[in-house]
Coordinates of C-alpha atoms and ligand atoms in Angstrom, one line a residue:
M212 CA 140.0 161.5 126.8
A213 CA 141.1 157.9 127.1
A214 CA 144.8 157.5 127.5
T215 CA 146.4 155.5 124.7
A216 CA 148.0 153.1 127.2
L217 CA 144.6 152.0 128.4
R218 CA 143.4 151.3 124.9
E219 CA 141.6 148.0 124.3
H220 CA 143.1 145.9 121.6
W221 CA 141.8 143.3 119.2
S222 CA 142.0 139.8 120.7
S223 CA 143.9 138.6 117.7
R224 CA 145.1 139.6 114.3
F225 CA 142.4 137.4 112.9
A226 CA 139.7 139.3 114.7
F227 CA 141.1 142.6 113.3
L228 CA 141.3 141.3 109.8
M229 CA 137.7 139.9 109.9
A230 CA 136.4 143.3 111.2
A231 CA 138.4 145.3 108.6
I232 CA 137.4 143.0 105.7
G233 CA 133.9 143.0 107.1
S234 CA 133.9 146.8 106.9
A235 CA 135.3 146.7 103.3
V236 CA 133.1 144.0 102.0
G237 CA 129.6 145.4 101.8
L238 CA 126.9 146.6 99.5
G239 CA 129.7 148.3 97.6
N240 CA 131.1 144.9 96.5
I241 CA 128.0 142.9 95.9
W242 CA 125.4 145.4 95.0
R243 CA 127.4 148.3 93.4
F244 CA 130.5 146.8 91.9
P245 CA 128.7 144.4 89.5
F246 CA 126.4 147.0 88.0
I247 CA 129.1 149.6 87.8
A248 CA 131.3 147.1 86.0
G249 CA 128.3 146.3 83.8
E250 CA 127.8 149.9 82.9
N251 CA 131.4 150.7 82.3
G252 CA 132.6 148.1 79.9
G253 CA 133.1 145.0 82.0
G254 CA 136.7 143.7 81.8
A255 CA 138.2 147.0 80.9
F256 CA 136.7 148.5 84.0
V257 CA 137.8 145.6 86.2
L258 CA 141.3 146.0 85.0
I259 CA 141.3 149.7 85.7
Y260 CA 139.7 149.1 89.1
L261 CA 142.5 146.7 90.0
V262 CA 145.2 149.2 89.1
T263 CA 143.6 152.2 90.8
T264 CA 142.8 150.3 93.9
A265 CA 146.4 149.1 94.3
L266 CA 147.9 152.5 93.5
I267 CA 145.4 154.9 95.1
A268 CA 143.1 153.3 97.6
L269 CA 145.6 150.9 99.2
P270 CA 148.2 153.7 100.0
I271 CA 145.4 155.6 101.8
L272 CA 144.3 152.5 103.6
I273 CA 147.7 152.0 105.0
A274 CA 147.9 155.6 106.0
E275 CA 144.6 155.5 107.7
I276 CA 145.2 152.4 109.8
M277 CA 148.5 153.8 110.8
V278 CA 147.1 157.2 111.8
G279 CA 144.4 155.3 113.8
R280 CA 147.0 153.3 115.6
M281 CA 149.2 156.3 116.3
G282 CA 146.3 158.2 117.8
G283 CA 144.7 155.3 119.7
Q284 CA 141.3 157.0 120.0
S285 CA 138.2 157.9 117.9
P286 CA 139.2 159.4 114.5
V287 CA 138.5 162.9 115.6
N288 CA 140.5 162.7 118.9
S289 CA 143.2 160.6 117.3
I290 CA 144.0 163.3 114.9
Y291 CA 143.6 166.0 117.5
S292 CA 146.1 164.4 119.8
L293 CA 148.5 163.7 116.9
V294 CA 148.5 167.3 115.7
R295 CA 149.3 168.4 119.3
T296 CA 152.1 165.9 119.8
H297 CA 153.7 166.7 116.5
N298 CA 152.9 170.4 116.5
K299 CA 150.8 170.5 113.3
S300 CA 148.0 172.7 112.3
K301 CA 144.6 172.0 113.9
L302 CA 143.0 172.2 110.5
W303 CA 143.9 168.5 110.0
V304 CA 141.3 167.6 112.6
W305 CA 138.8 168.3 109.8
M306 CA 139.7 165.0 108.2
G307 CA 138.5 163.3 111.4
I308 CA 135.4 165.3 111.6
G309 CA 134.6 165.0 107.9
G310 CA 135.1 161.2 108.0
T311 CA 133.0 160.8 111.1
V312 CA 130.1 162.9 109.9
G313 CA 130.4 161.3 106.4
A314 CA 130.2 157.9 107.9
F315 CA 127.1 158.9 109.9
I316 CA 125.4 160.1 106.8
V317 CA 126.3 157.0 104.8
L318 CA 125.1 154.9 107.7
S319 CA 121.7 156.6 107.5
Y320 CA 121.0 155.5 103.9
Y321 CA 123.1 152.4 104.0
S322 CA 120.7 151.1 106.6
V323 CA 117.8 151.6 104.2
I324 CA 119.4 149.5 101.5
G325 CA 120.5 147.0 104.1
G326 CA 116.8 146.8 105.0
W327 CA 116.0 146.0 101.3
A328 CA 118.5 143.1 101.6
L329 CA 116.8 141.8 104.8
N330 CA 113.4 142.2 103.2
Y331 CA 114.5 140.2 100.1
T332 CA 116.0 137.5 102.4
T333 CA 112.6 136.9 103.9
I334 CA 110.9 137.0 100.5
A335 CA 113.4 134.4 99.3
L336 CA 112.7 132.3 102.4
G337 CA 109.0 132.6 101.9
T338 CA 107.9 132.0 98.4
G339 CA 111.3 132.1 96.8
F340 CA 111.2 134.1 93.5
D341 CA 109.2 131.4 91.7
G342 CA 107.7 132.5 88.4
L343 CA 109.0 136.0 88.4
T344 CA 109.2 137.6 85.0
G345 CA 110.9 140.8 84.1
E346 CA 107.8 142.7 84.7
S347 CA 106.7 141.1 87.9
S348 CA 110.2 141.4 89.3
G349 CA 110.3 145.1 88.5
A350 CA 106.9 145.4 90.2
L351 CA 108.0 143.5 93.3
F352 CA 111.0 145.9 93.7
S353 CA 109.2 149.1 93.0
G354 CA 106.4 147.9 95.2
M355 CA 108.9 147.5 98.0
I356 CA 110.6 150.8 97.7
S357 CA 107.4 152.8 97.3
A358 CA 105.9 151.4 100.5
P359 CA 107.4 153.7 103.2
V360 CA 106.0 152.0 106.2
S361 CA 107.3 148.6 105.5
L362 CA 110.6 150.1 104.3
M363 CA 110.8 151.9 107.6
L364 CA 110.4 148.6 109.5
W365 CA 113.2 147.0 107.6
H366 CA 115.4 150.0 108.1
T367 CA 114.6 149.9 111.8
L368 CA 115.5 146.2 112.0
F369 CA 118.7 146.7 110.2
M370 CA 119.7 149.7 112.3
G371 CA 118.6 147.9 115.5
I372 CA 121.0 145.0 114.7
N373 CA 123.8 147.4 114.3
I374 CA 123.1 149.3 117.4
I375 CA 123.0 146.1 119.4
I376 CA 126.4 145.0 118.0
V377 CA 128.1 148.3 118.6
M378 CA 126.6 148.5 122.1
G379 CA 128.4 145.3 122.9
G380 CA 131.8 147.1 122.5
L381 CA 134.9 145.8 120.8
H382 CA 135.1 142.3 122.2
K383 CA 131.6 141.3 123.0
G384 CA 130.0 143.2 120.1
I385 CA 132.1 143.8 117.0
E386 CA 134.5 140.9 117.3
R387 CA 131.9 138.4 118.2
A388 CA 129.8 139.4 115.3
V389 CA 132.5 139.5 112.6
V390 CA 134.3 136.3 113.7
F391 CA 131.0 134.5 113.1
L392 CA 129.6 136.5 110.2
M393 CA 132.6 136.8 108.0
P394 CA 133.3 133.0 107.6
L395 CA 129.6 132.6 107.0
L396 CA 129.8 135.2 104.2
F397 CA 132.8 133.4 102.6
L398 CA 130.9 130.1 102.7
L399 CA 127.8 131.6 101.1
L400 CA 129.8 133.2 98.4
L401 CA 131.7 130.1 97.6
F402 CA 128.5 128.2 97.4
M403 CA 127.1 130.7 95.0
V404 CA 130.2 130.8 92.8
S405 CA 130.6 127.0 92.7
H406 CA 127.0 126.8 91.5
A407 CA 127.6 129.5 88.9
I408 CA 130.6 127.7 87.5
G409 CA 128.2 124.9 86.3
T410 CA 125.8 127.2 84.5
E411 CA 125.7 127.8 80.8
G412 CA 126.3 131.5 81.2
F413 CA 129.6 131.1 83.0
S414 CA 131.9 131.5 80.1
A415 CA 129.9 134.6 78.8
A416 CA 130.2 136.0 82.3
W417 CA 133.9 135.3 82.4
T418 CA 134.4 137.1 79.1
F419 CA 132.3 139.9 80.3
L420 CA 134.2 140.4 83.5
F421 CA 137.7 139.7 82.3
E422 CA 138.0 140.4 78.6
P423 CA 138.8 144.1 78.4
D424 CA 137.0 146.2 75.8
F425 CA 138.9 149.4 75.8
S426 CA 136.6 151.1 73.4
K427 CA 134.3 151.9 76.3
V428 CA 137.0 153.5 78.4
T429 CA 137.1 157.2 78.8
S430 CA 138.7 159.4 81.5
K431 CA 135.4 159.0 83.4
T432 CA 136.0 155.3 83.7
Y433 CA 139.2 156.0 85.7
L434 CA 137.4 158.4 88.1
V435 CA 134.5 156.1 88.6
A436 CA 136.9 153.2 89.4
I437 CA 138.8 155.4 91.9
G438 CA 135.5 156.5 93.6
Q439 CA 134.3 152.9 93.7
G440 CA 137.6 151.8 95.2
F441 CA 137.4 154.5 97.9
F442 CA 133.9 153.3 98.9
S443 CA 134.6 149.7 98.6
V444 CA 137.9 149.6 100.6
S445 CA 136.2 151.7 103.3
I446 CA 138.6 154.6 103.3
A447 CA 138.2 158.2 104.1
L448 CA 135.2 157.7 106.4
G449 CA 137.0 157.1 109.7
A450 CA 136.1 153.4 109.8
M451 CA 139.6 152.1 109.1
M452 CA 141.1 154.7 111.4
M453 CA 138.8 153.5 114.1
Y454 CA 139.7 149.9 113.6
G455 CA 143.4 150.8 113.4
S456 CA 143.1 152.4 116.8
Y457 CA 142.6 149.0 118.4
L458 CA 145.6 147.5 116.7
D459 CA 148.6 146.5 118.7
K460 CA 152.0 147.7 117.7
S461 CA 153.4 144.4 116.6
T462 CA 150.9 143.8 113.8
S463 CA 152.2 144.8 110.4
I464 CA 150.0 147.5 108.9
P465 CA 151.1 147.3 105.3
Q466 CA 150.8 143.6 105.2
S467 CA 147.3 143.7 106.8
A468 CA 146.2 146.5 104.4
V469 CA 147.3 144.4 101.4
I470 CA 145.3 141.5 102.8
I471 CA 142.2 143.7 103.3
A472 CA 142.4 145.2 99.8
I473 CA 142.9 141.8 98.2
A474 CA 140.1 140.2 100.1
D475 CA 137.8 143.1 99.3
T476 CA 138.6 143.0 95.6
A477 CA 138.3 139.2 95.5
V478 CA 134.8 139.4 96.9
A479 CA 133.8 142.0 94.4
L480 CA 135.1 139.8 91.6
L481 CA 133.5 136.6 93.1
A482 CA 130.2 138.5 93.5
G483 CA 130.4 139.3 89.8
L484 CA 131.2 135.6 89.0
A485 CA 128.2 134.6 91.2
I486 CA 125.8 137.0 89.5
F487 CA 126.6 137.4 85.9
P488 CA 126.5 133.7 85.0
L489 CA 122.9 133.7 86.1
V490 CA 122.2 136.9 84.2
F491 CA 123.7 135.4 81.0
T492 CA 122.2 132.0 81.4
F493 CA 118.7 133.5 81.4
N494 CA 119.5 136.1 78.8
L495 CA 118.9 139.0 81.1
A496 CA 120.6 142.4 80.8
P497 CA 124.0 142.8 82.5
A498 CA 124.0 146.6 82.6
E499 CA 120.9 147.0 84.6
G500 CA 122.1 149.7 87.0
P501 CA 121.1 149.6 90.7
G502 CA 118.3 147.2 89.9
L503 CA 120.7 144.4 88.8
V504 CA 120.8 142.7 92.1
F505 CA 117.2 143.3 93.2
V506 CA 115.3 143.1 89.9
T507 CA 117.4 141.0 87.4
V508 CA 119.0 138.4 89.6
P509 CA 115.8 137.3 91.4
I510 CA 114.3 136.4 88.0
A511 CA 117.1 134.0 87.5
F512 CA 116.6 132.5 91.0
G513 CA 112.9 132.0 90.1
E514 CA 113.8 130.2 86.9
M515 CA 116.5 127.9 88.0
E516 CA 116.4 124.5 89.7
N517 CA 118.2 125.3 92.9
G518 CA 116.8 128.8 92.9
Y519 CA 115.3 128.6 96.3
L520 CA 118.4 127.8 98.1
L521 CA 120.6 130.1 96.0
G522 CA 118.1 133.0 96.5
V523 CA 118.2 132.6 100.2
A524 CA 122.0 132.3 100.3
F525 CA 122.4 135.4 98.1
F526 CA 120.3 137.8 100.1
L527 CA 121.6 136.5 103.3
L528 CA 125.1 137.1 102.0
L529 CA 124.1 140.6 101.0
S530 CA 122.6 141.3 104.4
V531 CA 125.6 140.0 106.3
A532 CA 128.0 142.0 104.1
A533 CA 125.9 145.1 104.8
I534 CA 125.8 144.6 108.6
T535 CA 129.5 144.1 109.0
S536 CA 130.1 147.4 107.1
A537 CA 127.4 149.3 108.9
I538 CA 128.9 148.7 112.3
S539 CA 132.2 150.3 111.2
L540 CA 130.2 153.3 110.0
L541 CA 128.6 153.7 113.4
A542 CA 131.6 153.1 115.6
P543 CA 133.6 156.3 114.9
A544 CA 130.9 158.7 116.1
V545 CA 130.1 156.4 119.0
A546 CA 133.7 156.3 120.1
W547 CA 134.0 160.1 119.8
A548 CA 130.9 160.7 121.9
E549 CA 132.1 158.2 124.5
E550 CA 135.4 160.1 124.8
K551 CA 133.7 163.4 124.9
Y552 CA 130.8 162.8 127.3
G553 CA 132.0 159.8 129.2
A554 CA 128.5 158.3 129.1
T555 CA 128.1 154.6 128.8
R556 CA 128.7 153.1 125.4
R557 CA 125.2 151.5 125.4
K558 CA 123.5 154.8 125.8
I559 CA 125.6 156.5 123.2
A560 CA 125.3 153.8 120.6
L561 CA 121.5 154.1 121.1
I562 CA 121.5 157.8 120.7
I563 CA 123.8 158.0 117.7
G564 CA 122.3 155.0 116.0
G565 CA 118.9 156.4 116.7
S566 CA 119.8 159.7 115.1
A567 CA 121.1 158.0 112.0
W568 CA 117.9 156.0 112.0
I569 CA 115.9 159.3 112.0
L570 CA 118.0 160.7 109.2
G571 CA 117.5 157.5 107.3
I572 CA 113.7 158.2 107.2
A573 CA 114.5 160.9 104.7
S574 CA 116.1 158.3 102.5
V575 CA 113.2 155.9 103.0
L576 CA 110.8 158.7 101.8
S577 CA 113.1 159.5 98.8
F578 CA 111.7 156.4 97.1
S579 CA 108.0 157.3 97.6
D580 CA 106.4 160.5 99.0
W581 CA 109.5 162.6 98.5
S582 CA 110.6 161.1 95.3
E583 CA 110.3 164.4 93.5
F584 CA 111.7 166.5 96.3
Y585 CA 115.2 167.6 95.3
P586 CA 116.5 169.5 98.3
L587 CA 119.5 171.1 96.5
G588 CA 118.0 170.8 93.0
F589 CA 118.4 174.6 92.4
F590 CA 122.1 173.8 92.3
G591 CA 123.0 172.5 88.8
L592 CA 125.1 169.6 90.2
Y593 CA 122.2 168.3 92.4
E594 CA 119.5 168.6 89.7
G595 CA 117.1 165.7 90.0
K596 CA 118.7 164.3 93.1
T597 CA 116.5 163.1 95.9
I598 CA 117.6 163.2 99.5
F599 CA 119.0 159.7 99.2
D600 CA 120.9 160.7 96.0
T601 CA 122.1 163.9 97.6
F602 CA 123.6 162.1 100.6
D603 CA 125.3 159.5 98.5
F604 CA 126.6 162.0 95.9
S605 CA 127.8 164.5 98.5
V606 CA 129.7 161.9 100.6
T607 CA 131.3 159.9 97.8
S608 CA 132.1 162.9 95.6
F609 CA 133.1 165.5 98.1
V610 CA 133.6 164.2 101.7
Q611 CA 135.6 161.0 100.8
P612 CA 137.9 162.7 98.3
M613 CA 138.5 165.6 100.7
V614 CA 139.3 163.3 103.6
G615 CA 141.4 161.1 101.3
I616 CA 143.5 163.9 100.0
M617 CA 144.0 165.3 103.5
M618 CA 145.1 161.9 104.7
A619 CA 147.6 161.6 101.8
L620 CA 149.0 165.0 102.4
F621 CA 149.2 164.6 106.2
V622 CA 151.1 161.3 106.0
G623 CA 153.0 162.1 102.8
W624 CA 154.1 165.6 103.5
S625 CA 153.3 166.8 107.0
L626 CA 154.5 163.9 109.1
S627 CA 158.3 163.3 108.9
R628 CA 159.7 160.1 107.4
E629 CA 161.1 159.2 110.8
V630 CA 157.8 159.5 112.5
V631 CA 156.1 157.4 109.8
L632 CA 158.8 154.7 109.9
D633 CA 158.5 154.5 113.7
A634 CA 154.7 154.3 113.5
L635 CA 155.0 151.4 111.1
N636 CA 157.5 149.8 113.3
I637 CA 160.1 149.7 110.5
T638 CA 163.7 150.7 111.0
E639 CA 165.9 152.4 108.4
G640 CA 168.1 149.8 106.6
E641 CA 165.5 147.0 106.4
N642 CA 164.4 145.8 103.0
R643 CA 160.8 146.9 103.7
V644 CA 162.0 150.5 103.7
L645 CA 162.0 150.5 100.0
W646 CA 158.3 149.8 100.0
V647 CA 157.8 152.6 102.4
S648 CA 159.5 154.9 100.0
V649 CA 157.3 153.8 97.1
W650 CA 154.2 154.2 99.3
L651 CA 155.3 157.7 100.3
I652 CA 155.8 158.7 96.7
L653 CA 152.3 157.5 95.8
L654 CA 150.8 159.4 98.8
R655 CA 152.7 162.6 97.9
F656 CA 152.0 162.7 94.2
L657 CA 149.8 160.2 92.5
V658 CA 147.1 160.0 95.1
P659 CA 146.5 163.8 95.4
I660 CA 146.5 164.3 91.7
A661 CA 144.0 161.5 91.2
I662 CA 141.7 162.9 93.8
V663 CA 141.8 166.4 92.3
G664 CA 140.5 164.6 89.2
I665 CA 137.5 163.3 91.2
F666 CA 136.7 166.8 92.4
V667 CA 137.0 168.3 89.0
R668 CA 134.7 165.6 87.6
A669 CA 132.1 166.0 90.3
L670 CA 132.1 169.8 89.8
W671 CA 132.3 169.9 86.0
P672 CA 131.0 166.5 84.8
N673 CA 131.6 167.3 81.2
L674 CA 135.2 168.5 81.5
L675 CA 136.9 165.2 82.1
Ligands
LIG840 N1 133.1 149.4 102.2 C1 131.7 149.4 102.4 C2 131.0 148.8 101.2 O1 131.6 148.4 100.2 C3 131.1 150.7 102.7 C4 131.8 151.5 103.7 C5 132.5 152.6 103.3 C6 131.9 151.1 105.0 C7 133.3 153.3 104.2 C8 132.7 151.8 105.9 C9 133.4 152.9 105.5 O2 129.8 148.6 101.1

């Protein structure tokens, strides 16, 4: 196992923030958030999302980065060495294992959707979406997802890019990629939003996103918001622990975590402000589910004046966001295998990325040949769920809440206050200690209770 003292570090705080924001900002923000907000009452959902992210996801994010820095290794070995040093139960290692395996599973299907984004970027670059109607756009999308061979090629390209970046290691791979790609992502997003501001549908979009209609809110809305926050802020899958492990002791973790959470939320909202004005300008449906970005939005690109440029920008944005998240999903397992087997990073990145690629084939086929294959369908909860749905549902409803609750209990209850203060580099008596107390209270009480709610809802959907 690598000694902590020899640990590589980020070359700058900027590089760390770009990597962590890159992990957080992904398909979850640009593809998922807008349609989830659309389905759950727009502004009311956004408001609930802001509150739950600040009170539940953010405290876990701080804990995760901190635990990563304390351990200074892959998530599994970080926790392993922490429980040894602090004399805690070995059972805690399950949060490292769960997160790492969960990230691997997410990576397998994330790469398939990332492939869709790459494919749509080339469609945008080629013919644009000229002349698409509701029907032909739907047909374009279902044609894409039901053609396994081409889907596989895009999945291969997407995974290949990730493997190459992770092979490069921390400085030459991850840092180099994020320091270039994240500013590009922000520019593309600003370009899209500034265009959207000038469209007719902007005020309707604004109302939709920010005017809360609480009549649509039920207890389910809260749980959906919490789940979306977990996924979007990249917690409970080892990624942030991994990135925290490269952080030097002088960087403030709470401050960094606040920046990451704010940037992530801002991108989700800006993505909404880039997409919904187009949807409203062309009288399309805002609550279109997963097809919103791939079916509805292209119709608008096809109809508008600068549609070509915007279409290219949008799908490039989506692809970049997906890549910078996927590398953080691959890194935890690669780091673990590197520590365990001592083989070269290149070889390990190839083997682990290649295995995730193979697993991803099952998700590719979930949209065509295996679209009626429900592996756990005999189980009420998994009725009608394809392999792709099964992976997504299992990780977001069980693995992430489990790892999240363990993280909250580990830092909130198991580690002592002194250990935590020392890990955060804060001394008793400073003003910041008050914030630490608030954070610990959230981790001890609110976070676990909220997560139990997610479990209950996943297991008995009609109860809450
Ligand atoms: N946060 C990413 C997104 O929103 C997904 C992700 C989750 C990445 C967890 C890493 C870890 O798409």
